[in-house]
mmCIF file of C-alpha atoms and ligand atoms in Angstrom:
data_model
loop_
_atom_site.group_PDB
_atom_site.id
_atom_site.type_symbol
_atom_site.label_atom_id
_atom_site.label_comp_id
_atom_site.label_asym_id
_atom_site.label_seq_id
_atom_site.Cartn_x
_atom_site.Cartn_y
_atom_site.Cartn_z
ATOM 1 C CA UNK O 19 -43.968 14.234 13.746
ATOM 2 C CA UNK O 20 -41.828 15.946 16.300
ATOM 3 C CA UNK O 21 -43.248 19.480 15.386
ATOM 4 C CA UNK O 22 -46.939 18.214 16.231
ATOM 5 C CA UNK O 23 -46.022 16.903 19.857
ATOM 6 C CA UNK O 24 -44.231 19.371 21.930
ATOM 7 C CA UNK O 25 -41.895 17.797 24.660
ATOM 8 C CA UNK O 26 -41.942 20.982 26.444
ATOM 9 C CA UNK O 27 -43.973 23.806 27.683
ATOM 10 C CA UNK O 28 -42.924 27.560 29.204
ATOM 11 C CA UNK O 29 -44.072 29.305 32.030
ATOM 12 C CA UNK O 30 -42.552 32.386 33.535
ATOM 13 C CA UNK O 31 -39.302 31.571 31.428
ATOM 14 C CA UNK O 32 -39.190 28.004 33.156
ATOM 15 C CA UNK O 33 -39.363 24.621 31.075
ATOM 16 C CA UNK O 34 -41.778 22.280 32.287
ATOM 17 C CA UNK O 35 -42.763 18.248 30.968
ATOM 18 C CA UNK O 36 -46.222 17.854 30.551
ATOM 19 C CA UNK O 37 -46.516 15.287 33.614
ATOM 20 C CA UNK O 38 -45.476 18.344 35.606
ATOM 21 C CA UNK O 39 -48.241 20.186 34.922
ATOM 22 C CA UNK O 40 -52.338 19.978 35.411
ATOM 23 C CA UNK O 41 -53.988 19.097 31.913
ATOM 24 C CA UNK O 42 -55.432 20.904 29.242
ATOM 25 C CA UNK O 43 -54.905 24.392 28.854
ATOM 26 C CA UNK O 44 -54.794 24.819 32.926
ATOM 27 C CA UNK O 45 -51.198 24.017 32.406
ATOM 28 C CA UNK O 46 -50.676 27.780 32.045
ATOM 29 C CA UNK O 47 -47.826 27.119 29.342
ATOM 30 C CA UNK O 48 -46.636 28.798 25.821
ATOM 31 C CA UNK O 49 -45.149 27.132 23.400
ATOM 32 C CA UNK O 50 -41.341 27.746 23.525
ATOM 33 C CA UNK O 51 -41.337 28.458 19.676
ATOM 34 C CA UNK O 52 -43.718 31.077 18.949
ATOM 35 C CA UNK O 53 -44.971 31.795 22.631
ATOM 36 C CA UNK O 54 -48.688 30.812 22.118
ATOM 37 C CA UNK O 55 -50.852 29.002 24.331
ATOM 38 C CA UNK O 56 -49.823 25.500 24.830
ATOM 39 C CA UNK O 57 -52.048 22.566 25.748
ATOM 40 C CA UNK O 58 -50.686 20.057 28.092
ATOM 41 C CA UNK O 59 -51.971 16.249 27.119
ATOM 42 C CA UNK O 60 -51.223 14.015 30.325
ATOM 43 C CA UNK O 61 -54.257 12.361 30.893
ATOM 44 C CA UNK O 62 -54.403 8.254 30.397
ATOM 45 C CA UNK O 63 -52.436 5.676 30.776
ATOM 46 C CA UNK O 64 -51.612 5.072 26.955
ATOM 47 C CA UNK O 65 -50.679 9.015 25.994
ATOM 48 C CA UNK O 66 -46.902 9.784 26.415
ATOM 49 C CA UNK O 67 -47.455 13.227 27.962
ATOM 50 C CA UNK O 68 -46.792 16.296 25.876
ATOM 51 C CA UNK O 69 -48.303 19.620 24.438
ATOM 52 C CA UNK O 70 -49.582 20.678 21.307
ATOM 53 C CA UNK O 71 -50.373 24.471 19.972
ATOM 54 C CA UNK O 72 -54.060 25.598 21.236
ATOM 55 C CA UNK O 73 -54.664 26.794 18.081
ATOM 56 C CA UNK O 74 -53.614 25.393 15.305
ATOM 57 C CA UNK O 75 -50.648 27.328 13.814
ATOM 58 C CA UNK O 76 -47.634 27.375 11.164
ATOM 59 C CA UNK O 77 -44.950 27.074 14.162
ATOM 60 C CA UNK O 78 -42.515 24.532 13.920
ATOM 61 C CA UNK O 79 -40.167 25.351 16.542
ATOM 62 C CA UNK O 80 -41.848 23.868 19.353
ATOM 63 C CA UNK O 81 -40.210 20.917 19.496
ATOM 64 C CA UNK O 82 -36.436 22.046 18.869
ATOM 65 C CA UNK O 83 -36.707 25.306 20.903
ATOM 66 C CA UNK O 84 -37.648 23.507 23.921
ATOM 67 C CA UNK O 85 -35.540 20.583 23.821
ATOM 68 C CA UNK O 86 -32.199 22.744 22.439
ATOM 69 C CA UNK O 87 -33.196 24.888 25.460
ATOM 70 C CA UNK O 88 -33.742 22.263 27.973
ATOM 71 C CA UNK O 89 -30.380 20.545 26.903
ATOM 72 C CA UNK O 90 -28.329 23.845 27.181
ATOM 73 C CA UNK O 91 -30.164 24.174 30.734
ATOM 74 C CA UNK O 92 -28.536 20.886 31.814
ATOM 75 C CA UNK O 93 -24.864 22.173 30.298
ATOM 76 C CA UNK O 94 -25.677 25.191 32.664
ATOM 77 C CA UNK O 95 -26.637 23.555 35.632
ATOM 78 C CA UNK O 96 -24.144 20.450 35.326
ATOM 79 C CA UNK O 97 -21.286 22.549 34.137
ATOM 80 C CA UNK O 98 -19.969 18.821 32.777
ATOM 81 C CA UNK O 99 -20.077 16.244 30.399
ATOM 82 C CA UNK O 100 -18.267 13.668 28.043
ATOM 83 C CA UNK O 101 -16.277 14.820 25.685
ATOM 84 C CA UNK O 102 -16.499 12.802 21.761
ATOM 85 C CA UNK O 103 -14.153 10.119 20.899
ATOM 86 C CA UNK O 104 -11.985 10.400 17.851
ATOM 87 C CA UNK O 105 -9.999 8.256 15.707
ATOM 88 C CA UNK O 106 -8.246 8.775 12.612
ATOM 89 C CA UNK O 107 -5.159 7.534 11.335
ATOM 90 C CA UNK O 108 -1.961 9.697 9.909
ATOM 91 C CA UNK O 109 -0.731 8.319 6.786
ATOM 92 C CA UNK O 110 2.770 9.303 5.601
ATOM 93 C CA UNK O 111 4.216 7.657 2.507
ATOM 94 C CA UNK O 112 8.147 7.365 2.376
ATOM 95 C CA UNK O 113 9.806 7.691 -1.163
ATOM 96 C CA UNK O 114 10.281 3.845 -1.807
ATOM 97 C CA UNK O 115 6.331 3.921 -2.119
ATOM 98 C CA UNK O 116 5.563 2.357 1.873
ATOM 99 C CA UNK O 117 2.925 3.564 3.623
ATOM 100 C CA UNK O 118 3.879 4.444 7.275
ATOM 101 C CA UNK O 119 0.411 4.686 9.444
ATOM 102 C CA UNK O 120 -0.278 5.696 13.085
ATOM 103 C CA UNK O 121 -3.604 5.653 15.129
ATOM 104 C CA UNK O 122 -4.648 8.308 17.125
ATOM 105 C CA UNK O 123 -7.017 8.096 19.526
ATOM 106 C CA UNK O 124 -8.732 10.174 22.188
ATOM 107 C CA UNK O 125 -11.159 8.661 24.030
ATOM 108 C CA UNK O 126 -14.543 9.787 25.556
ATOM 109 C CA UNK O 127 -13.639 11.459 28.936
ATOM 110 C CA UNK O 128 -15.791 13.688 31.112
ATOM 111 C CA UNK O 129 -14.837 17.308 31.290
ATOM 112 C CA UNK O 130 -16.043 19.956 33.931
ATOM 113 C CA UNK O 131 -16.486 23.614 33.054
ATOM 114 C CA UNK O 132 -15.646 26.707 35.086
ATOM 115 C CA UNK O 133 -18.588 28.301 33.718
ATOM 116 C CA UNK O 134 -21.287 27.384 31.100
ATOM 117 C CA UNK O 135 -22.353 30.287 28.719
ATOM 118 C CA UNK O 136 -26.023 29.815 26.924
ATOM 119 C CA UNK O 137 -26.504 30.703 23.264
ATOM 120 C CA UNK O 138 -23.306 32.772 22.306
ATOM 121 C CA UNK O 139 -23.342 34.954 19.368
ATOM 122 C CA UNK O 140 -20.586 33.631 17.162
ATOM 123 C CA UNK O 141 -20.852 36.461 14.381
ATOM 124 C CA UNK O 142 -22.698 34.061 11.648
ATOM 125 C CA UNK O 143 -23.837 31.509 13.903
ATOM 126 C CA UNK O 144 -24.819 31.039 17.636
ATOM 127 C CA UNK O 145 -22.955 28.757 20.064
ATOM 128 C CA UNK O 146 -25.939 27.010 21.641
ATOM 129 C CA UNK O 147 -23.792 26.973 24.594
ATOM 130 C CA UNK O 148 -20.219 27.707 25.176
ATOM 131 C CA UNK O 149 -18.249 26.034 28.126
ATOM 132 C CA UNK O 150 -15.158 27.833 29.231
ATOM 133 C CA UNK O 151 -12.332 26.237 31.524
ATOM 134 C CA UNK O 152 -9.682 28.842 32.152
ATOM 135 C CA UNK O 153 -8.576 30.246 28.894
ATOM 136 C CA UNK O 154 -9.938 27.508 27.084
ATOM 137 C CA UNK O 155 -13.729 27.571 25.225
ATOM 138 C CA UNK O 156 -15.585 24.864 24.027
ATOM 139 C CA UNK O 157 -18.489 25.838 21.772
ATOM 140 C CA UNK O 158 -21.563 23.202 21.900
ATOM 141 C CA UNK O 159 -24.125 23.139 18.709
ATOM 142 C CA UNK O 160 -27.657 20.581 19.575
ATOM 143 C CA UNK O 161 -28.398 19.536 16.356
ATOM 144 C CA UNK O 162 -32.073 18.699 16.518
ATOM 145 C CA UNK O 163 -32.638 18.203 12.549
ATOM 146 C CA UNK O 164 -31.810 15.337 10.336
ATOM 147 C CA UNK O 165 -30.047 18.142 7.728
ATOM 148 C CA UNK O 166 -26.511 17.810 7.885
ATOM 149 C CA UNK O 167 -24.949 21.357 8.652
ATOM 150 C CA UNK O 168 -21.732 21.274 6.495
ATOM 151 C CA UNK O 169 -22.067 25.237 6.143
ATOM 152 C CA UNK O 170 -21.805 25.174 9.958
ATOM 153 C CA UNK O 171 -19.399 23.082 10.931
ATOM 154 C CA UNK O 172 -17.056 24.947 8.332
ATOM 155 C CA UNK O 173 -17.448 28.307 10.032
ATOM 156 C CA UNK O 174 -16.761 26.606 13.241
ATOM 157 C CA UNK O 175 -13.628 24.758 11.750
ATOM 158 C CA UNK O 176 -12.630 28.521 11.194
ATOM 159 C CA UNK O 177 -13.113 29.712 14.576
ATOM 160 C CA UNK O 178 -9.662 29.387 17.223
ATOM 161 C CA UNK O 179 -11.685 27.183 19.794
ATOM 162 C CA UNK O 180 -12.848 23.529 19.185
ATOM 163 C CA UNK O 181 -16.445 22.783 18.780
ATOM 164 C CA UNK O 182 -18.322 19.889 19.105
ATOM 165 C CA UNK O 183 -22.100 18.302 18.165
ATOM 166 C CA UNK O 184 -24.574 16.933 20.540
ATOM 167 C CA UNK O 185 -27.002 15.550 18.354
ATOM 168 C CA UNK O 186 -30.344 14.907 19.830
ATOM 169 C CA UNK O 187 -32.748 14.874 16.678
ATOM 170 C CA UNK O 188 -33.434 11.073 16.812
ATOM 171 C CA UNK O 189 -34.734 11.053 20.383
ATOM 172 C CA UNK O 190 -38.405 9.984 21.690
ATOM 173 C CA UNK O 191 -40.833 11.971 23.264
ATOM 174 C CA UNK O 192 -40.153 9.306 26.049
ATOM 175 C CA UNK O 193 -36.754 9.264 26.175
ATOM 176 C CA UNK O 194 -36.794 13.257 26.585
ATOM 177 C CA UNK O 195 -39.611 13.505 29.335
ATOM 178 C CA UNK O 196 -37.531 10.591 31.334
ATOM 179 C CA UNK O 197 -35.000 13.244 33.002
ATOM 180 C CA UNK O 198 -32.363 10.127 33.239
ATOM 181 C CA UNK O 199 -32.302 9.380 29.571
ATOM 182 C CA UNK O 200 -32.458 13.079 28.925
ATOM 183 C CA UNK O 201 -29.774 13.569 31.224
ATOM 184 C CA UNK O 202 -27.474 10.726 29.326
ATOM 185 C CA UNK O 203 -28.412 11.628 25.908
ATOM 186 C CA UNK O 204 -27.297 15.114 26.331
ATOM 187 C CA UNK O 205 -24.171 15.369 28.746
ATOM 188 C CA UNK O 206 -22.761 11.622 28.531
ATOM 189 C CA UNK O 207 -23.959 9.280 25.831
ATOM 190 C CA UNK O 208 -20.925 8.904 23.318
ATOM 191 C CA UNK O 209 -23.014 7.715 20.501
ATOM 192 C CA UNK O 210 -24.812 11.518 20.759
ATOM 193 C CA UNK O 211 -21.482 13.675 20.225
ATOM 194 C CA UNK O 212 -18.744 14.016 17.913
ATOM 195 C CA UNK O 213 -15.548 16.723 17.430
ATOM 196 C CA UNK O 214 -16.317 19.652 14.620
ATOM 197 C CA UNK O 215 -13.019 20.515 15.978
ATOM 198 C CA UNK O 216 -10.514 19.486 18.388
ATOM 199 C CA UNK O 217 -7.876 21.728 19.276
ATOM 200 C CA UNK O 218 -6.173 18.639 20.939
ATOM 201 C CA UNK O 219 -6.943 15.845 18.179
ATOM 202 C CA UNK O 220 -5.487 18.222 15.799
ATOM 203 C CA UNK O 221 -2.309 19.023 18.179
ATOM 204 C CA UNK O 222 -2.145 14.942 18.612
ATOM 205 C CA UNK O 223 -2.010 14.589 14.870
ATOM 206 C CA UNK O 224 0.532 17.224 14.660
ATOM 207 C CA UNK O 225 2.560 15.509 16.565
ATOM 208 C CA UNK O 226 2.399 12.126 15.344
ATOM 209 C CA UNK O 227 2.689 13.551 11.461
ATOM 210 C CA UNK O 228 5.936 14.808 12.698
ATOM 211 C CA UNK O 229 6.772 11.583 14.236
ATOM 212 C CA UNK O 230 6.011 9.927 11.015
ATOM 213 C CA UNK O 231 7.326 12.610 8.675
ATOM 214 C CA UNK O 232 11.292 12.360 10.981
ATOM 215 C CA UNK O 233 10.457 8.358 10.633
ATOM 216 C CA UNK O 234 10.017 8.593 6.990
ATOM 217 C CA UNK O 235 13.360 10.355 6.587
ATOM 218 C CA UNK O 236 15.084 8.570 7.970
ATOM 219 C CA UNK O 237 13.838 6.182 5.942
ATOM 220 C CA UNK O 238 14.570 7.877 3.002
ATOM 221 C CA UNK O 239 18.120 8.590 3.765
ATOM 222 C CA UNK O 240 18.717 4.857 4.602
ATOM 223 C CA UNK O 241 16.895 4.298 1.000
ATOM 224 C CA UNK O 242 18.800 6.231 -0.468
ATOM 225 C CA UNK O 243 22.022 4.847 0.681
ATOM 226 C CA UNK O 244 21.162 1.294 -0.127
ATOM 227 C CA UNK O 245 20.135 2.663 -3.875
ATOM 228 C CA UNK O 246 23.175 4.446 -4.289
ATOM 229 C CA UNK O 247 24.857 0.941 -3.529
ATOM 230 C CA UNK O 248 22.516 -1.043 -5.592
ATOM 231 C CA UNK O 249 23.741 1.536 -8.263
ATOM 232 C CA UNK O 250 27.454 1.094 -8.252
ATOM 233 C CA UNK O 251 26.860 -2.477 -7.782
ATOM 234 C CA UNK O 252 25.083 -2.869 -11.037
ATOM 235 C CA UNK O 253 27.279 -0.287 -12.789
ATOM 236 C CA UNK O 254 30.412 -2.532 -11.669
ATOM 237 C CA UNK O 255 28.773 -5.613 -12.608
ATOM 238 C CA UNK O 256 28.143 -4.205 -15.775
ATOM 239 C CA UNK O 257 31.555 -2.728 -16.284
ATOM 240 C CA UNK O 258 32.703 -6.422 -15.486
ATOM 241 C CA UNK O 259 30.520 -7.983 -17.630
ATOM 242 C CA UNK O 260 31.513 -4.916 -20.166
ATOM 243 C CA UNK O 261 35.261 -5.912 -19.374
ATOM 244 C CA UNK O 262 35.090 -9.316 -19.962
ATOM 245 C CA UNK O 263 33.339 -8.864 -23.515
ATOM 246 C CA UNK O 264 36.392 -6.800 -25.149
ATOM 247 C CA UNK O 265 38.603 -9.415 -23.531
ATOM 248 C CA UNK O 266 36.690 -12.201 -25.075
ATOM 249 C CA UNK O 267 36.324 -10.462 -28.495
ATOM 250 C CA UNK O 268 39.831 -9.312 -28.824
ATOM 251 C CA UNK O 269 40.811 -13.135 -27.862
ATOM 252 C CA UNK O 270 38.891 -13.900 -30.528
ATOM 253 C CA UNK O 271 40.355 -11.227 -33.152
ATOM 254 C CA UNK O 272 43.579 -12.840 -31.818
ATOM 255 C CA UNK O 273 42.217 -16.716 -32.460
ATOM 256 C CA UNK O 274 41.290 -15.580 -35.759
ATOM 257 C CA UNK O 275 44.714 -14.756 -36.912
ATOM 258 C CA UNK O 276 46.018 -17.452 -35.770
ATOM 259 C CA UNK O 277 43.622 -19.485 -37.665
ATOM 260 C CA UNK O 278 44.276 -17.268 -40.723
ATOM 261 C CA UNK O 279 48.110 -18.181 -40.243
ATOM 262 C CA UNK O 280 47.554 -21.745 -39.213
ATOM 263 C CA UNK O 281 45.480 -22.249 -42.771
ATOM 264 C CA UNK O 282 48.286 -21.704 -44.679
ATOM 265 C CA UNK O 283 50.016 -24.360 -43.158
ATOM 266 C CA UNK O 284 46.898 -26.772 -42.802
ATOM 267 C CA UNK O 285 44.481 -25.781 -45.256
ATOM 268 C CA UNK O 286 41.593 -27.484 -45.299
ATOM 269 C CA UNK O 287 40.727 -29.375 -48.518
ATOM 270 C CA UNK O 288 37.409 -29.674 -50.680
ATOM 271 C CA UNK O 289 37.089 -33.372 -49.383
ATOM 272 C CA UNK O 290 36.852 -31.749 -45.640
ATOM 273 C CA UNK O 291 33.896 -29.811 -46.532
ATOM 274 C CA UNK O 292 31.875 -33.266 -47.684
ATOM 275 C CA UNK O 293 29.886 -34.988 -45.058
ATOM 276 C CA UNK O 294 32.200 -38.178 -45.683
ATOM 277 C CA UNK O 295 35.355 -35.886 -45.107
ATOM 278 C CA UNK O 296 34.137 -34.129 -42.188
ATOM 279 C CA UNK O 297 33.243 -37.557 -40.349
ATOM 280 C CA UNK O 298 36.530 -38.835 -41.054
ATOM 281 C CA UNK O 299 38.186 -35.769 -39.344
ATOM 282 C CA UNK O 300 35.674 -35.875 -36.236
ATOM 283 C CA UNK O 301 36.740 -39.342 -35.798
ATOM 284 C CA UNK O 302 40.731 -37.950 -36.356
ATOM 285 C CA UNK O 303 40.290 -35.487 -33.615
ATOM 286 C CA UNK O 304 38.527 -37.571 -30.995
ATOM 287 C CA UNK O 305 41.207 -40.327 -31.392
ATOM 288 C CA UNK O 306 43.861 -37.305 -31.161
ATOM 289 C CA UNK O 307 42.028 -35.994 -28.313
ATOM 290 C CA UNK O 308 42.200 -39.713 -26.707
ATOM 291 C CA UNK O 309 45.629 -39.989 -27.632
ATOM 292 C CA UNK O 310 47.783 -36.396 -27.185
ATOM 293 C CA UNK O 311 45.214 -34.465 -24.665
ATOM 294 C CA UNK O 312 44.704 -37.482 -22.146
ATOM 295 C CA UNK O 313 41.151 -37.739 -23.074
ATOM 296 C CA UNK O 314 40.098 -34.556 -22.985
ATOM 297 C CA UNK O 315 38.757 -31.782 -25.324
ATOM 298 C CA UNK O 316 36.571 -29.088 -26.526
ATOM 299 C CA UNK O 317 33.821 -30.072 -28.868
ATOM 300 C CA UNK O 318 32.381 -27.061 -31.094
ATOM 301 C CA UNK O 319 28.716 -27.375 -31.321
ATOM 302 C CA UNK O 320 28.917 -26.007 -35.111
ATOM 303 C CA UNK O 321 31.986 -28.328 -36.476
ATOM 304 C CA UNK O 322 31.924 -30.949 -33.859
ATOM 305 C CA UNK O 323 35.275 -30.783 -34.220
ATOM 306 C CA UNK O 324 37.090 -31.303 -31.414
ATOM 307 C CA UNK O 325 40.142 -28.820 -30.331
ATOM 308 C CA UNK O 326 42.499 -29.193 -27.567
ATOM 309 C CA UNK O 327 40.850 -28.844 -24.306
ATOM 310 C CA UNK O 328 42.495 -25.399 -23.411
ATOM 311 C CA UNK O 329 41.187 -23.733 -25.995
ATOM 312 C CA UNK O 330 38.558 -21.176 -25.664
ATOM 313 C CA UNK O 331 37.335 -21.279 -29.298
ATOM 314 C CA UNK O 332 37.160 -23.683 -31.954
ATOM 315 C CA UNK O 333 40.352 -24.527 -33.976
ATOM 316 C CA UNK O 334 38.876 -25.175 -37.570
ATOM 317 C CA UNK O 335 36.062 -23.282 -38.006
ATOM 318 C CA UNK O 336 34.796 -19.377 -37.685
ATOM 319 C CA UNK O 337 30.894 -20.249 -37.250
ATOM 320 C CA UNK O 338 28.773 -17.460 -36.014
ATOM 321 C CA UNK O 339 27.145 -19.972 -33.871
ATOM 322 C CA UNK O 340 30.471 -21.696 -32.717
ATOM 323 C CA UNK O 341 31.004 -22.095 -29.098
ATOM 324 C CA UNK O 342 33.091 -25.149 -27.305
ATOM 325 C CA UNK O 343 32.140 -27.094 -24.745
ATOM 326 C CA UNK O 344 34.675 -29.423 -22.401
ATOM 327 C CA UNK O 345 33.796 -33.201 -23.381
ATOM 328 C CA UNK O 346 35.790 -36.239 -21.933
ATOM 329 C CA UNK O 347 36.701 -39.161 -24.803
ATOM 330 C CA UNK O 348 35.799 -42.707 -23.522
ATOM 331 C CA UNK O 349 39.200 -45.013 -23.637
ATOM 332 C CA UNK O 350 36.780 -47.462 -26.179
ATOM 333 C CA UNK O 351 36.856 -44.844 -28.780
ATOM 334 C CA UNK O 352 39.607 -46.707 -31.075
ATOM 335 C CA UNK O 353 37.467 -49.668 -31.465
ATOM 336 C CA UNK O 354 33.741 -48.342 -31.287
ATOM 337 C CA UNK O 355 34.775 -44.663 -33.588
ATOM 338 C CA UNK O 356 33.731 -46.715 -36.952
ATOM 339 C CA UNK O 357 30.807 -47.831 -35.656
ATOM 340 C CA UNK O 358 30.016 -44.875 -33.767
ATOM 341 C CA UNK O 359 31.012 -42.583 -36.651
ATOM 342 C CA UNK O 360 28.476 -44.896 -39.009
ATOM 343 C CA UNK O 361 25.170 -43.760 -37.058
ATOM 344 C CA UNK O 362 25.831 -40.090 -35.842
ATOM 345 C CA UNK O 363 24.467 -37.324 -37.194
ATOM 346 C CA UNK O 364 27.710 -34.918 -36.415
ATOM 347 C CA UNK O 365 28.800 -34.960 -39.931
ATOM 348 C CA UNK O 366 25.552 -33.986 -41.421
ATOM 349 C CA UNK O 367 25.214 -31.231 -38.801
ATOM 350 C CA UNK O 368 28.777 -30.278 -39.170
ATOM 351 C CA UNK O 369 28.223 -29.183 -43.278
ATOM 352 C CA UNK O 370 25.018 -27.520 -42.348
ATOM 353 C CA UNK O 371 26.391 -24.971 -39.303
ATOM 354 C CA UNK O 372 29.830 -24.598 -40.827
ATOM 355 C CA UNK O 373 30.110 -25.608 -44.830
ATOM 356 C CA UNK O 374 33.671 -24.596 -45.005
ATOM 357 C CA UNK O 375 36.219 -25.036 -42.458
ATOM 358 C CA UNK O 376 39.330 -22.220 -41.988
ATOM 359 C CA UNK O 377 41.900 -25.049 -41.799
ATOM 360 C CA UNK O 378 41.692 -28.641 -41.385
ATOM 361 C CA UNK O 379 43.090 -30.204 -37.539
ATOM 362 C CA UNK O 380 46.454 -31.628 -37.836
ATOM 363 C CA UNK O 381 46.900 -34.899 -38.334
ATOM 364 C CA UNK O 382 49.983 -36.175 -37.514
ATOM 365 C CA UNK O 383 49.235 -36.740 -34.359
ATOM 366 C CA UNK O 384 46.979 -39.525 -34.478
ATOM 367 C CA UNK O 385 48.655 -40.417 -37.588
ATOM 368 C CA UNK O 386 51.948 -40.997 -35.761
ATOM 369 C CA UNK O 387 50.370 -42.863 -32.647
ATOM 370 C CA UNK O 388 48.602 -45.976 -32.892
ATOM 371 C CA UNK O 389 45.040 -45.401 -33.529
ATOM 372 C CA UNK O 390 43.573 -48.810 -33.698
ATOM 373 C CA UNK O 391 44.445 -51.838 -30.749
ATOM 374 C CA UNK O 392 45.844 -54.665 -31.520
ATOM 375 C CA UNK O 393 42.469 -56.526 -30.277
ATOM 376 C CA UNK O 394 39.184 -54.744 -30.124
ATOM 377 C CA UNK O 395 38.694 -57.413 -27.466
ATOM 378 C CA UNK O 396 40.819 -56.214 -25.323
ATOM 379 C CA UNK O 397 40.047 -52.535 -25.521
ATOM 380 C CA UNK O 398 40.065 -50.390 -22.725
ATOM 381 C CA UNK O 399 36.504 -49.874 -21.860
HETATM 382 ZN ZN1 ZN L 12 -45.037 27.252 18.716
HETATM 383 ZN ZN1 ZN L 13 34.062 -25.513 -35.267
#
């Protein structure tokens, strides 16, 4: 489309639009592509004015030639123009897994040259225009295609001066034969222009990397610290825990042999290992518990025996699934332990978790005191 209607014609090495020039082929104008004779269409109101080849030919340059040319004669004559935006953001992860992140920013700002340089020679490529400010260069590509130049912009990412893209492909023919769009589109427009490379954005990131990288050490050492802590704290937790453990088992070992000795003395009879025995000597050791320990005992969740409320372990029995828990006797037991004895299910669950006890609980304690009030009336409640 562009390549048929030719924005601009030559004459004498000048660029002219073709409402600056008589019609037809009196224009006097060559095609800035191939240099043939150009024909100038700027007659009626509906035609946006522009050339086309003479003759018809196989040049497709007109359009670009002339417009990259044009473009590069503004950079010349302006010696300014806005520089791209950029944005990216510098990601550096710390060793706890966070990601630290920082914006950086430059924003569009107009520049002004020392001196403008048109179509450099670059070795593999040409700089359509190269703007120099003291020791500094900026190279300038127009892009005027819709191909993306990725071979380009890598040979320019290799080159010690930053580069950037003014890309003009998607303009109109009226947009480039109005000077003041023209004008815009090619120096300031930001929405034209982006960074191949920018010594500065890359400097900027540098620096902020660094910033995060120092951050993120810091970070890390403090981590570091805090897991070295976390560390020892579990491994003395676990010595405690470790600790307590032997105690507990060699308190047991103890408990054991004491039981073993105790049995000789007390040992417990085949009647105690019935349901009917065993529910007689719960009911013995919860009126001894009422009676000698002030109320107070241990029950054993696998006898339900009760021992003397100091003790860690059960007295009677050696059940794997023994443990002891503190329980507090009501003062009604001597008158209520028949009937309460008649409807529990301890005894039952007694046989089951421990068939045979070590030694049966000594009974001349409750033997010796009064078990029973004189009145049930008037028991304690
Ligand atoms: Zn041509
Ligand atoms: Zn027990």
């Amino acid at each position: 489309m562009h390549e048929n209607k030719i924005p601009f014609g030559e004459r004498d090495g000048t660029l002219f639009r073709a409402h600056e020039v008589e019609n037809g082929l009196r224009c006097g104008c060559v095609c800035p592509g191939c240099q043939q004779p150009l024909n100038a269409a700027n007659n009626g109101e509906r035609v946006v004015p522009h050339f086309r080849h003479a003759k018809s030919n196989d040049c497709f340059d007109g359009f670009r030639e002339g417009v990259r040319r044009a473009a590069v004669a503004l950079l010349a004559q302006q010696k300014q123009l806005m520089l791209p935006a950029l944005t990216e953001t510098v990601r550096v992860a710390t060793q706890e897994g966070r990601l630290l992140e920082q914006k950086v920013e430059l924003q569009p700002v107009i520049t002004t040259a020392d001196t403008v340089e048109r179509f450099v020679d670059l070795g593999n490529l040409r700089g359509h225009a190269v703007l120099h400010q003291s020791d500094r260069q900026l190279i300038i590509r127009i892009k005027l295609s819709a191909r993306m130049e990725h071979e380009r912009y890598r040979q320019l990412e290799g080159l010690k001066h930053s580069s950037m893209e003014i890309d003009l492909h998607h303009l109109t023919l009226e947009q480039i034969n109005d000077p003041a769009s023209f004008e815009h589109a090619v120096l300031y427009d930001p929405t034209t222009r982006h960074w191949i490379r920018s010594i500065r954005g890359e400097r900027l990131l540098t620096i902020t990397e660094q910033r995060l990288r120092l951050l993120a050490s810091e970070l890390n050492a403090q981590w570091h610290l805090e897991q070295t802590e976390r560390e020892a704290a579990e491994k003395a937790r676990q010595a405690a825990l470790d600790k307590e453990k032997a105690e507990l088992q060699l308190a047991l070992e103890a408990h054991r042999a004491r039981q073993i000795q105790m049995a000789d003395e007390q040992p417990a009879t085949e009647q105690d290992n019935t349901v009917q025995g065993r529910a007689e000597l719960i009911a013995e050791t919860m009126l001894t518990a009422l009676q000698a320990w002030n109320g107070k005992a241990v029950e054993c969740n696998a006898c339900h025996l009760l021992s003397p409320p100091e003790y860690s372990f059960c007295l009677y029995c050696d059940a794997q699934t023994s443990k002891v828990n503190p329980v507090t006797l009501s003062p009604d037991i001597p008158s209520t332990i028949h009937k309460r004895m008649r409807c529990s299910a301890k005894p039952t669950m007694s046989m089951k978790a421990a068939p045979r006890l070590l030694l049966r609980p000594d009974l001349a304690v409750s033997a010796s005191a009064p078990t029973t009030p004189t009145s049930q009336e008037d028991a304690p409640q």
